[in-house]
Amino acid sequence: ALFTILADLDKLREAGCFPDTKLSIRDFILRSLPMKPTDSLFNYYGYLADRSGLDLTPRMRVKIERAYFQPAEVGEEEHSAKLFLGLSTAYFNLQLASNGKIRFHQKGTARYTPASLTHQLQEGTSDLGVSSIPPERHFRLLFNTYFDTRSTAIIGATYTSQLDQLDQELRAHPDEDCKNAAATYGAICFGFPGFVTLTPQVKVELNGKTKFVDLGTKIKELLSRSQADALKSLRIQRLFLDSYYDLYFDPADLNVLSLTLVAGDRVSLSTSSRVLH
């Protein structure tokens, strides 16, 4: 029922019934919903474990890791450890342009492990084409959980309702070409065939120092001391409508340590507490 309501709100917004504000009515409602600590990603990025999609937002970073293998000979097992050549890693920042659209901007150059791998690849890594994805107002990362023949993909569109429709289409027809399906809904699709891992990262503050963490990181993963001791000096602030608010919790309840971090979160402990850097 919730997703039906959100879809209806998107249609009303497309019809001009809501002002074009920085935070859409859809996002406002999602971020206002009371959720369990482990469900923070749903409030901010629309992610639930059984939906296999996650909204990409400005100031997020995407880490792309690709594994390379030698071609298998007759009778050999493909993509075995014996044929493994190495990894490439590239980072892309999601930047918000003045026209309200999001674009992908490569941060630095791709890193190859081992370094000699760069000489073995004839055309480099095709993942660098992410920079050429046309800017759009909304992007979503689709995981290969429900894909039979394709790997991860990034889809983009003017409205989230288009992404929802394309998402549903690809769920129902996993063999359908992603680009062709996207064009049907006025959207775009950039696929990542092969052995690729896409990891969205968000910027948080830990004792005043900014760092990127993988999306899905929990409070307890930042700590290097006993959880019970950490609660005594733990303070968490979350950004909502351009202002920071303290998250209140029972200092005796360890469940708060399962809180999933989102972009902009501020986590602080007393100077006597130890945290991971």
PDB file of C-alpha atoms in Angstrom:
ATOM      1  CA  ALA A   1       0.000   0.000   0.000  1.00  0.00           C
ATOM      2  CA  LEU A   2       2.836   2.413   0.815  1.00  0.00           C
ATOM      3  CA  PHE A   3       4.409   2.047  -2.615  1.00  0.00           C
ATOM      4  CA  THR A   4       1.028   2.625  -4.266  1.00  0.00           C
ATOM      5  CA  ILE A   5       0.653   5.876  -2.317  1.00  0.00           C
ATOM      6  CA  LEU A   6       4.183   6.960  -3.250  1.00  0.00           C
ATOM      7  CA  ALA A   7       3.490   6.228  -6.918  1.00  0.00           C
ATOM      8  CA  ASP A   8       0.311   8.330  -6.772  1.00  0.00           C
ATOM      9  CA  LEU A   9       2.244  11.187  -5.151  1.00  0.00           C
ATOM     10  CA  ASP A  10       4.810  11.007  -7.942  1.00  0.00           C
ATOM     11  CA  LYS A  11       2.050  11.335 -10.544  1.00  0.00           C
ATOM     12  CA  LEU A  12       0.614  14.349  -8.727  1.00  0.00           C
ATOM     13  CA  ARG A  13       4.049  15.933  -8.615  1.00  0.00           C
ATOM     14  CA  GLU A  14       4.532  15.316 -12.337  1.00  0.00           C
ATOM     15  CA  ALA A  15       1.192  17.058 -12.893  1.00  0.00           C
ATOM     16  CA  GLY A  16       2.475  20.123 -11.028  1.00  0.00           C
ATOM     17  CA  CYS A  17       0.369  19.647  -7.889  1.00  0.00           C
ATOM     18  CA  PHE A  18       3.404  20.053  -5.617  1.00  0.00           C
ATOM     19  CA  PRO A  19       6.102  22.756  -5.744  1.00  0.00           C
ATOM     20  CA  ASP A  20       9.476  21.674  -7.129  1.00  0.00           C
ATOM     21  CA  THR A  21      11.325  21.768  -3.807  1.00  0.00           C
ATOM     22  CA  LYS A  22      14.772  20.479  -2.907  1.00  0.00           C
ATOM     23  CA  LEU A  23      13.211  17.570  -1.021  1.00  0.00           C
ATOM     24  CA  SER A  24      10.335  15.942  -2.906  1.00  0.00           C
ATOM     25  CA  ILE A  25       7.062  15.049  -1.187  1.00  0.00           C
ATOM     26  CA  ARG A  26       7.994  11.379  -1.685  1.00  0.00           C
ATOM     27  CA  ASP A  27      11.336  11.777   0.101  1.00  0.00           C
ATOM     28  CA  PHE A  28       9.765  13.901   2.841  1.00  0.00           C
ATOM     29  CA  ILE A  29       7.284  11.133   3.665  1.00  0.00           C
ATOM     30  CA  LEU A  30       9.895   8.372   3.487  1.00  0.00           C
ATOM     31  CA  ARG A  31      12.275  10.186   5.823  1.00  0.00           C
ATOM     32  CA  SER A  32       9.463  10.927   8.270  1.00  0.00           C
ATOM     33  CA  LEU A  33       8.441   7.284   8.676  1.00  0.00           C
ATOM     34  CA  PRO A  34       9.371   5.633  11.984  1.00  0.00           C
ATOM     35  CA  MET A  35      11.594   2.658  11.182  1.00  0.00           C
ATOM     36  CA  LYS A  36      13.742   0.133  12.979  1.00  0.00           C
ATOM     37  CA  PRO A  37      17.439   1.089  13.318  1.00  0.00           C
ATOM     38  CA  THR A  38      18.374  -1.481  10.678  1.00  0.00           C
ATOM     39  CA  ASP A  39      15.951   0.044   8.132  1.00  0.00           C
ATOM     40  CA  SER A  40      17.574   3.487   7.742  1.00  0.00           C
ATOM     41  CA  LEU A  41      18.368   2.741   4.108  1.00  0.00           C
ATOM     42  CA  PHE A  42      14.662   2.549   3.313  1.00  0.00           C
ATOM     43  CA  ASN A  43      13.959   6.019   4.724  1.00  0.00           C
ATOM     44  CA  TYR A  44      16.711   7.667   2.710  1.00  0.00           C
ATOM     45  CA  TYR A  45      17.314   5.451  -0.326  1.00  0.00           C
ATOM     46  CA  GLY A  46      14.153   3.359  -0.716  1.00  0.00           C
ATOM     47  CA  TYR A  47      16.065   0.151  -0.099  1.00  0.00           C
ATOM     48  CA  LEU A  48      14.508  -2.994   1.321  1.00  0.00           C
ATOM     49  CA  ALA A  49      16.164  -6.395   1.188  1.00  0.00           C
ATOM     50  CA  ASP A  50      13.363  -7.898  -0.918  1.00  0.00           C
ATOM     51  CA  ARG A  51      13.254  -5.086  -3.507  1.00  0.00           C
ATOM     52  CA  SER A  52      16.845  -5.235  -4.808  1.00  0.00           C
ATOM     53  CA  GLY A  53      17.087  -1.563  -5.733  1.00  0.00           C
ATOM     54  CA  LEU A  54      18.629   1.487  -4.101  1.00  0.00           C
ATOM     55  CA  ASP A  55      18.225   5.164  -5.004  1.00  0.00           C
ATOM     56  CA  LEU A  56      21.465   7.034  -5.732  1.00  0.00           C
ATOM     57  CA  THR A  57      21.607  10.595  -4.420  1.00  0.00           C
ATOM     58  CA  PRO A  58      23.918  13.621  -4.792  1.00  0.00           C
ATOM     59  CA  ARG A  59      27.134  13.614  -2.731  1.00  0.00           C
ATOM     60  CA  MET A  60      27.113   9.828  -2.735  1.00  0.00           C
ATOM     61  CA  ARG A  61      30.103   7.988  -4.179  1.00  0.00           C
ATOM     62  CA  VAL A  62      30.083   4.716  -6.117  1.00  0.00           C
ATOM     63  CA  LYS A  63      33.024   2.314  -5.946  1.00  0.00           C
ATOM     64  CA  ILE A  64      33.267  -0.051  -8.918  1.00  0.00           C
ATOM     65  CA  GLU A  65      35.435  -3.155  -8.621  1.00  0.00           C
ATOM     66  CA  ARG A  66      35.869  -5.521 -11.572  1.00  0.00           C
ATOM     67  CA  ALA A  67      37.596  -8.904 -11.591  1.00  0.00           C
ATOM     68  CA  TYR A  68      39.513 -10.055 -14.687  1.00  0.00           C
ATOM     69  CA  PHE A  69      40.238 -13.618 -15.800  1.00  0.00           C
ATOM     70  CA  GLN A  70      42.200 -15.312 -18.558  1.00  0.00           C
ATOM     71  CA  PRO A  71      40.078 -17.066 -21.196  1.00  0.00           C
ATOM     72  CA  ALA A  72      39.514 -20.699 -20.252  1.00  0.00           C
ATOM     73  CA  GLU A  73      40.887 -23.401 -22.514  1.00  0.00           C
ATOM     74  CA  VAL A  74      38.885 -26.423 -23.607  1.00  0.00           C
ATOM     75  CA  GLY A  75      38.019 -28.504 -20.566  1.00  0.00           C
ATOM     76  CA  GLU A  76      38.992 -25.778 -18.103  1.00  0.00           C
ATOM     77  CA  GLU A  77      36.615 -24.231 -15.612  1.00  0.00           C
ATOM     78  CA  GLU A  78      35.840 -20.603 -16.469  1.00  0.00           C
ATOM     79  CA  HIS A  79      36.610 -17.842 -13.988  1.00  0.00           C
ATOM     80  CA  SER A  80      38.513 -20.125 -11.629  1.00  0.00           C
ATOM     81  CA  ALA A  81      41.093 -18.853  -9.139  1.00  0.00           C
ATOM     82  CA  LYS A  82      43.801 -20.266 -11.412  1.00  0.00           C
ATOM     83  CA  LEU A  83      42.705 -17.933 -14.246  1.00  0.00           C
ATOM     84  CA  PHE A  84      42.308 -14.827 -12.070  1.00  0.00           C
ATOM     85  CA  LEU A  85      44.339 -11.859 -13.355  1.00  0.00           C
ATOM     86  CA  GLY A  86      43.477  -9.073 -10.938  1.00  0.00           C
ATOM     87  CA  LEU A  87      41.113  -6.238 -10.064  1.00  0.00           C
ATOM     88  CA  SER A  88      40.365  -2.710 -11.224  1.00  0.00           C
ATOM     89  CA  THR A  89      38.862  -0.141  -8.853  1.00  0.00           C
ATOM     90  CA  ALA A  90      37.304   3.179  -9.863  1.00  0.00           C
ATOM     91  CA  TYR A  91      35.344   5.816  -7.935  1.00  0.00           C
ATOM     92  CA  PHE A  92      32.576   8.088  -9.214  1.00  0.00           C
ATOM     93  CA  ASN A  93      31.055  11.012  -7.319  1.00  0.00           C
ATOM     94  CA  LEU A  94      27.387  11.892  -7.836  1.00  0.00           C
ATOM     95  CA  GLN A  95      27.198  15.646  -8.324  1.00  0.00           C
ATOM     96  CA  LEU A  96      24.116  17.873  -8.432  1.00  0.00           C
ATOM     97  CA  ALA A  97      24.126  20.372 -11.320  1.00  0.00           C
ATOM     98  CA  SER A  98      22.453  23.784 -11.258  1.00  0.00           C
ATOM     99  CA  ASN A  99      19.562  22.430 -13.363  1.00  0.00           C
ATOM    100  CA  GLY A 100      18.702  19.888 -10.667  1.00  0.00           C
ATOM    101  CA  LYS A 101      20.111  16.913 -12.541  1.00  0.00           C
ATOM    102  CA  ILE A 102      22.641  14.422 -11.183  1.00  0.00           C
ATOM    103  CA  ARG A 103      25.809  13.520 -13.055  1.00  0.00           C
ATOM    104  CA  PHE A 104      28.586  10.987 -12.486  1.00  0.00           C
ATOM    105  CA  HIS A 105      32.101  12.407 -12.193  1.00  0.00           C
ATOM    106  CA  GLN A 106      35.125  10.135 -11.986  1.00  0.00           C
ATOM    107  CA  LYS A 107      37.351  10.738  -8.958  1.00  0.00           C
ATOM    108  CA  GLY A 108      40.998  10.214  -9.846  1.00  0.00           C
ATOM    109  CA  THR A 109      42.054   7.408 -12.150  1.00  0.00           C
ATOM    110  CA  ALA A 110      41.246   3.723 -12.079  1.00  0.00           C
ATOM    111  CA  ARG A 111      43.567   1.613  -9.914  1.00  0.00           C
ATOM    112  CA  TYR A 112      44.725  -1.815 -11.071  1.00  0.00           C
ATOM    113  CA  THR A 113      45.882  -4.626  -8.805  1.00  0.00           C
ATOM    114  CA  PRO A 114      48.477  -5.783  -9.651  1.00  0.00           C
ATOM    115  CA  ALA A 115      49.728  -2.669 -11.446  1.00  0.00           C
ATOM    116  CA  SER A 116      50.891  -4.823 -14.366  1.00  0.00           C
ATOM    117  CA  LEU A 117      47.251  -5.618 -15.121  1.00  0.00           C
ATOM    118  CA  THR A 118      46.883  -2.316 -16.961  1.00  0.00           C
ATOM    119  CA  HIS A 119      49.255  -3.610 -19.671  1.00  0.00           C
ATOM    120  CA  GLN A 120      47.272  -6.825 -20.104  1.00  0.00           C
ATOM    121  CA  LEU A 121      43.974  -5.087 -20.839  1.00  0.00           C
ATOM    122  CA  GLN A 122      43.686  -4.049 -24.463  1.00  0.00           C
ATOM    123  CA  GLU A 123      40.941  -1.452 -24.021  1.00  0.00           C
ATOM    124  CA  GLY A 124      41.130  -0.647 -20.316  1.00  0.00           C
ATOM    125  CA  THR A 125      37.995  -0.990 -18.222  1.00  0.00           C
ATOM    126  CA  SER A 126      34.597  -0.326 -19.793  1.00  0.00           C
ATOM    127  CA  ASP A 127      33.325   0.840 -16.392  1.00  0.00           C
ATOM    128  CA  LEU A 128      34.924   4.231 -17.011  1.00  0.00           C
ATOM    129  CA  GLY A 129      32.001   4.874 -19.361  1.00  0.00           C
ATOM    130  CA  VAL A 130      29.952   5.693 -16.258  1.00  0.00           C
ATOM    131  CA  SER A 131      31.134   9.291 -16.720  1.00  0.00           C
ATOM    132  CA  SER A 132      29.259   9.387 -20.034  1.00  0.00           C
ATOM    133  CA  ILE A 133      25.875   8.496 -18.497  1.00  0.00           C
ATOM    134  CA  PRO A 134      23.547  11.404 -19.413  1.00  0.00           C
ATOM    135  CA  PRO A 135      22.573  13.546 -16.389  1.00  0.00           C
ATOM    136  CA  GLU A 136      19.131  12.789 -14.958  1.00  0.00           C
ATOM    137  CA  ARG A 137      17.084  13.918 -11.966  1.00  0.00           C
ATOM    138  CA  HIS A 138      16.888  10.438 -10.459  1.00  0.00           C
ATOM    139  CA  PHE A 139      19.133   7.368 -10.524  1.00  0.00           C
ATOM    140  CA  ARG A 140      18.734   3.921  -9.053  1.00  0.00           C
ATOM    141  CA  LEU A 141      21.149   1.045  -8.609  1.00  0.00           C
ATOM    142  CA  LEU A 142      19.635  -2.345  -9.438  1.00  0.00           C
ATOM    143  CA  PHE A 143      21.283  -5.390  -7.912  1.00  0.00           C
ATOM    144  CA  ASN A 144      21.523  -8.691  -9.735  1.00  0.00           C
ATOM    145  CA  THR A 145      19.514 -10.496  -7.058  1.00  0.00           C
ATOM    146  CA  TYR A 146      16.568 -10.980  -9.393  1.00  0.00           C
ATOM    147  CA  PHE A 147      18.475 -10.913 -12.685  1.00  0.00           C
ATOM    148  CA  ASP A 148      19.066 -14.230 -14.419  1.00  0.00           C
ATOM    149  CA  THR A 149      21.272 -13.133 -17.292  1.00  0.00           C
ATOM    150  CA  ARG A 150      22.540  -9.641 -16.472  1.00  0.00           C
ATOM    151  CA  SER A 151      24.635  -8.139 -13.741  1.00  0.00           C
ATOM    152  CA  THR A 152      24.213  -4.891 -11.836  1.00  0.00           C
ATOM    153  CA  ALA A 153      22.771  -1.867 -13.653  1.00  0.00           C
ATOM    154  CA  ILE A 154      22.227   1.852 -13.074  1.00  0.00           C
ATOM    155  CA  ILE A 155      18.944   3.279 -14.351  1.00  0.00           C
ATOM    156  CA  GLY A 156      18.027   6.954 -14.575  1.00  0.00           C
ATOM    157  CA  ALA A 157      14.942   9.029 -15.393  1.00  0.00           C
ATOM    158  CA  THR A 158      13.218  12.368 -14.876  1.00  0.00           C
ATOM    159  CA  TYR A 159      10.689  10.941 -12.406  1.00  0.00           C
ATOM    160  CA  THR A 160      10.918   8.206  -9.797  1.00  0.00           C
ATOM    161  CA  SER A 161       7.683   6.740 -11.172  1.00  0.00           C
ATOM    162  CA  GLN A 162       9.574   5.933 -14.392  1.00  0.00           C
ATOM    163  CA  LEU A 163      12.224   4.120 -12.376  1.00  0.00           C
ATOM    164  CA  ASP A 164       9.520   2.180 -10.535  1.00  0.00           C
ATOM    165  CA  GLN A 165       7.915   1.111 -13.815  1.00  0.00           C
ATOM    166  CA  LEU A 166      11.251   0.077 -15.338  1.00  0.00           C
ATOM    167  CA  ASP A 167      12.196  -1.739 -12.137  1.00  0.00           C
ATOM    168  CA  GLN A 168       8.948  -3.732 -12.243  1.00  0.00           C
ATOM    169  CA  GLU A 169       9.421  -4.496 -15.947  1.00  0.00           C
ATOM    170  CA  LEU A 170      12.905  -5.912 -15.384  1.00  0.00           C
ATOM    171  CA  ARG A 171      11.672  -8.000 -12.460  1.00  0.00           C
ATOM    172  CA  ALA A 172       8.901  -9.488 -14.585  1.00  0.00           C
ATOM    173  CA  HIS A 173      11.137 -10.054 -17.639  1.00  0.00           C
ATOM    174  CA  PRO A 174      14.727 -10.636 -16.448  1.00  0.00           C
ATOM    175  CA  ASP A 175      15.902 -11.635 -19.939  1.00  0.00           C
ATOM    176  CA  GLU A 176      14.818  -8.341 -21.502  1.00  0.00           C
ATOM    177  CA  ASP A 177      17.535  -5.987 -22.744  1.00  0.00           C
ATOM    178  CA  CYS A 178      17.915  -3.276 -20.127  1.00  0.00           C
ATOM    179  CA  LYS A 179      18.556  -0.412 -22.571  1.00  0.00           C
ATOM    180  CA  ASN A 180      15.582  -1.296 -24.753  1.00  0.00           C
ATOM    181  CA  ALA A 181      13.309  -1.630 -21.740  1.00  0.00           C
ATOM    182  CA  ALA A 182      14.513   1.706 -20.378  1.00  0.00           C
ATOM    183  CA  ALA A 183      13.791   3.477 -23.670  1.00  0.00           C
ATOM    184  CA  THR A 184      10.177   2.288 -23.478  1.00  0.00           C
ATOM    185  CA  TYR A 185       9.714   4.280 -20.270  1.00  0.00           C
ATOM    186  CA  GLY A 186      11.758   7.303 -21.324  1.00  0.00           C
ATOM    187  CA  ALA A 187      14.583   6.206 -19.033  1.00  0.00           C
ATOM    188  CA  ILE A 188      18.225   5.203 -19.468  1.00  0.00           C
ATOM    189  CA  CYS A 189      20.172   2.120 -18.410  1.00  0.00           C
ATOM    190  CA  PHE A 190      23.905   1.466 -18.003  1.00  0.00           C
ATOM    191  CA  GLY A 191      24.747  -2.179 -17.441  1.00  0.00           C
ATOM    192  CA  PHE A 192      27.781  -3.866 -15.878  1.00  0.00           C
ATOM    193  CA  PRO A 193      28.182  -7.350 -17.332  1.00  0.00           C
ATOM    194  CA  GLY A 194      30.827  -9.639 -15.940  1.00  0.00           C
ATOM    195  CA  PHE A 195      32.284  -9.946 -12.454  1.00  0.00           C
ATOM    196  CA  VAL A 196      31.558  -6.481 -11.090  1.00  0.00           C
ATOM    197  CA  THR A 197      30.790  -5.178  -7.614  1.00  0.00           C
ATOM    198  CA  LEU A 198      29.193  -1.734  -7.204  1.00  0.00           C
ATOM    199  CA  THR A 199      29.358  -0.308  -3.694  1.00  0.00           C
ATOM    200  CA  PRO A 200      27.599   2.998  -2.921  1.00  0.00           C
ATOM    201  CA  GLN A 201      29.463   5.030  -0.299  1.00  0.00           C
ATOM    202  CA  VAL A 202      28.278   7.966   1.815  1.00  0.00           C
ATOM    203  CA  LYS A 203      30.129  10.696   3.674  1.00  0.00           C
ATOM    204  CA  VAL A 204      29.752  10.776   7.456  1.00  0.00           C
ATOM    205  CA  GLU A 205      31.492  12.526  10.348  1.00  0.00           C
ATOM    206  CA  LEU A 206      33.245  10.513  13.015  1.00  0.00           C
ATOM    207  CA  ASN A 207      34.432  12.636  15.962  1.00  0.00           C
ATOM    208  CA  GLY A 208      34.533  15.654  13.656  1.00  0.00           C
ATOM    209  CA  LYS A 209      36.520  13.946  10.891  1.00  0.00           C
ATOM    210  CA  THR A 210      34.880  13.306   7.523  1.00  0.00           C
ATOM    211  CA  LYS A 211      35.150   9.873   5.942  1.00  0.00           C
ATOM    212  CA  PHE A 212      33.398   7.745   3.321  1.00  0.00           C
ATOM    213  CA  VAL A 213      31.836   4.482   4.468  1.00  0.00           C
ATOM    214  CA  ASP A 214      30.150   1.737   2.480  1.00  0.00           C
ATOM    215  CA  LEU A 215      26.384   2.060   2.447  1.00  0.00           C
ATOM    216  CA  GLY A 216      25.060  -0.419   4.973  1.00  0.00           C
ATOM    217  CA  THR A 217      27.743   0.326   7.573  1.00  0.00           C
ATOM    218  CA  LYS A 218      26.363   0.190  11.111  1.00  0.00           C
ATOM    219  CA  ILE A 219      27.370   2.215  14.164  1.00  0.00           C
ATOM    220  CA  LYS A 220      28.958  -0.817  15.807  1.00  0.00           C
ATOM    221  CA  GLU A 221      31.328  -1.242  12.859  1.00  0.00           C
ATOM    222  CA  LEU A 222      32.954   2.096  13.726  1.00  0.00           C
ATOM    223  CA  LEU A 223      33.779   1.064  17.274  1.00  0.00           C
ATOM    224  CA  SER A 224      36.885  -0.650  18.557  1.00  0.00           C
ATOM    225  CA  ARG A 225      35.855  -0.945  22.196  1.00  0.00           C
ATOM    226  CA  SER A 226      33.166  -2.833  24.107  1.00  0.00           C
ATOM    227  CA  GLN A 227      29.661  -1.999  22.926  1.00  0.00           C
ATOM    228  CA  ALA A 228      28.336  -1.416  26.431  1.00  0.00           C
ATOM    229  CA  ASP A 229      31.049   1.159  27.182  1.00  0.00           C
ATOM    230  CA  ALA A 230      30.474   2.885  23.836  1.00  0.00           C
ATOM    231  CA  LEU A 231      26.831   3.646  24.620  1.00  0.00           C
ATOM    232  CA  LYS A 232      27.798   5.776  27.619  1.00  0.00           C
ATOM    233  CA  SER A 233      29.441   8.440  25.466  1.00  0.00           C
ATOM    234  CA  LEU A 234      27.772   7.890  22.084  1.00  0.00           C
ATOM    235  CA  ARG A 235      26.038  10.804  20.337  1.00  0.00           C
ATOM    236  CA  ILE A 236      24.368  10.530  16.933  1.00  0.00           C
ATOM    237  CA  GLN A 237      23.049  13.439  14.854  1.00  0.00           C
ATOM    238  CA  ARG A 238      21.078  13.086  11.621  1.00  0.00           C
ATOM    239  CA  LEU A 239      20.340  15.639   8.908  1.00  0.00           C
ATOM    240  CA  PHE A 240      16.662  16.354   8.201  1.00  0.00           C
ATOM    241  CA  LEU A 241      15.443  19.307   6.090  1.00  0.00           C
ATOM    242  CA  ASP A 242      18.896  20.985   6.199  1.00  0.00           C
ATOM    243  CA  SER A 243      19.119  20.865  10.010  1.00  0.00           C
ATOM    244  CA  TYR A 244      20.788  18.398  12.359  1.00  0.00           C
ATOM    245  CA  TYR A 245      18.832  16.635  15.091  1.00  0.00           C
ATOM    246  CA  ASP A 246      20.017  14.396  17.911  1.00  0.00           C
ATOM    247  CA  LEU A 247      18.848  10.806  17.785  1.00  0.00           C
ATOM    248  CA  TYR A 248      17.714   9.860  21.268  1.00  0.00           C
ATOM    249  CA  PHE A 249      18.066   6.306  22.501  1.00  0.00           C
ATOM    250  CA  ASP A 250      18.120   4.265  25.681  1.00  0.00           C
ATOM    251  CA  PRO A 251      21.780   4.024  26.804  1.00  0.00           C
ATOM    252  CA  ALA A 252      21.031   0.519  28.041  1.00  0.00           C
ATOM    253  CA  ASP A 253      19.667  -0.696  24.691  1.00  0.00           C
ATOM    254  CA  LEU A 254      22.360  -2.134  22.415  1.00  0.00           C
ATOM    255  CA  ASN A 255      19.978  -2.071  19.413  1.00  0.00           C
ATOM    256  CA  VAL A 256      21.077   1.472  18.574  1.00  0.00           C
ATOM    257  CA  LEU A 257      24.467   0.059  17.571  1.00  0.00           C
ATOM    258  CA  SER A 258      22.671  -1.659  14.673  1.00  0.00           C
ATOM    259  CA  LEU A 259      21.631   1.727  13.264  1.00  0.00           C
ATOM    260  CA  THR A 260      22.635   1.919   9.603  1.00  0.00           C
ATOM    261  CA  LEU A 261      24.464   5.132   8.717  1.00  0.00           C
ATOM    262  CA  VAL A 262      23.172   7.481   6.010  1.00  0.00           C
ATOM    263  CA  ALA A 263      24.815  10.451   4.298  1.00  0.00           C
ATOM    264  CA  GLY A 264      25.620  13.342   6.618  1.00  0.00           C
ATOM    265  CA  ASP A 265      25.367  11.405   9.881  1.00  0.00           C
ATOM    266  CA  ARG A 266      27.510  12.722  12.725  1.00  0.00           C
ATOM    267  CA  VAL A 267      28.797  10.182  15.219  1.00  0.00           C
ATOM    268  CA  SER A 268      30.836  11.234  18.231  1.00  0.00           C
ATOM    269  CA  LEU A 269      32.236   9.591  21.329  1.00  0.00           C
ATOM    270  CA  SER A 270      34.181  11.075  24.220  1.00  0.00           C
ATOM    271  CA  THR A 271      37.900  11.531  23.642  1.00  0.00           C
ATOM    272  CA  SER A 272      38.576   8.580  25.927  1.00  0.00           C
ATOM    273  CA  SER A 273      36.606   6.286  23.613  1.00  0.00           C
ATOM    274  CA  ARG A 274      38.317   4.457  20.788  1.00  0.00           C
ATOM    275  CA  VAL A 275      36.932   4.486  17.255  1.00  0.00           C
ATOM    276  CA  LEU A 276      38.092   2.990  13.998  1.00  0.00           C
ATOM    277  CA  HIS A 277      39.641   5.460  11.532  1.00  0.00           C
TER     278      HIS A 277
END
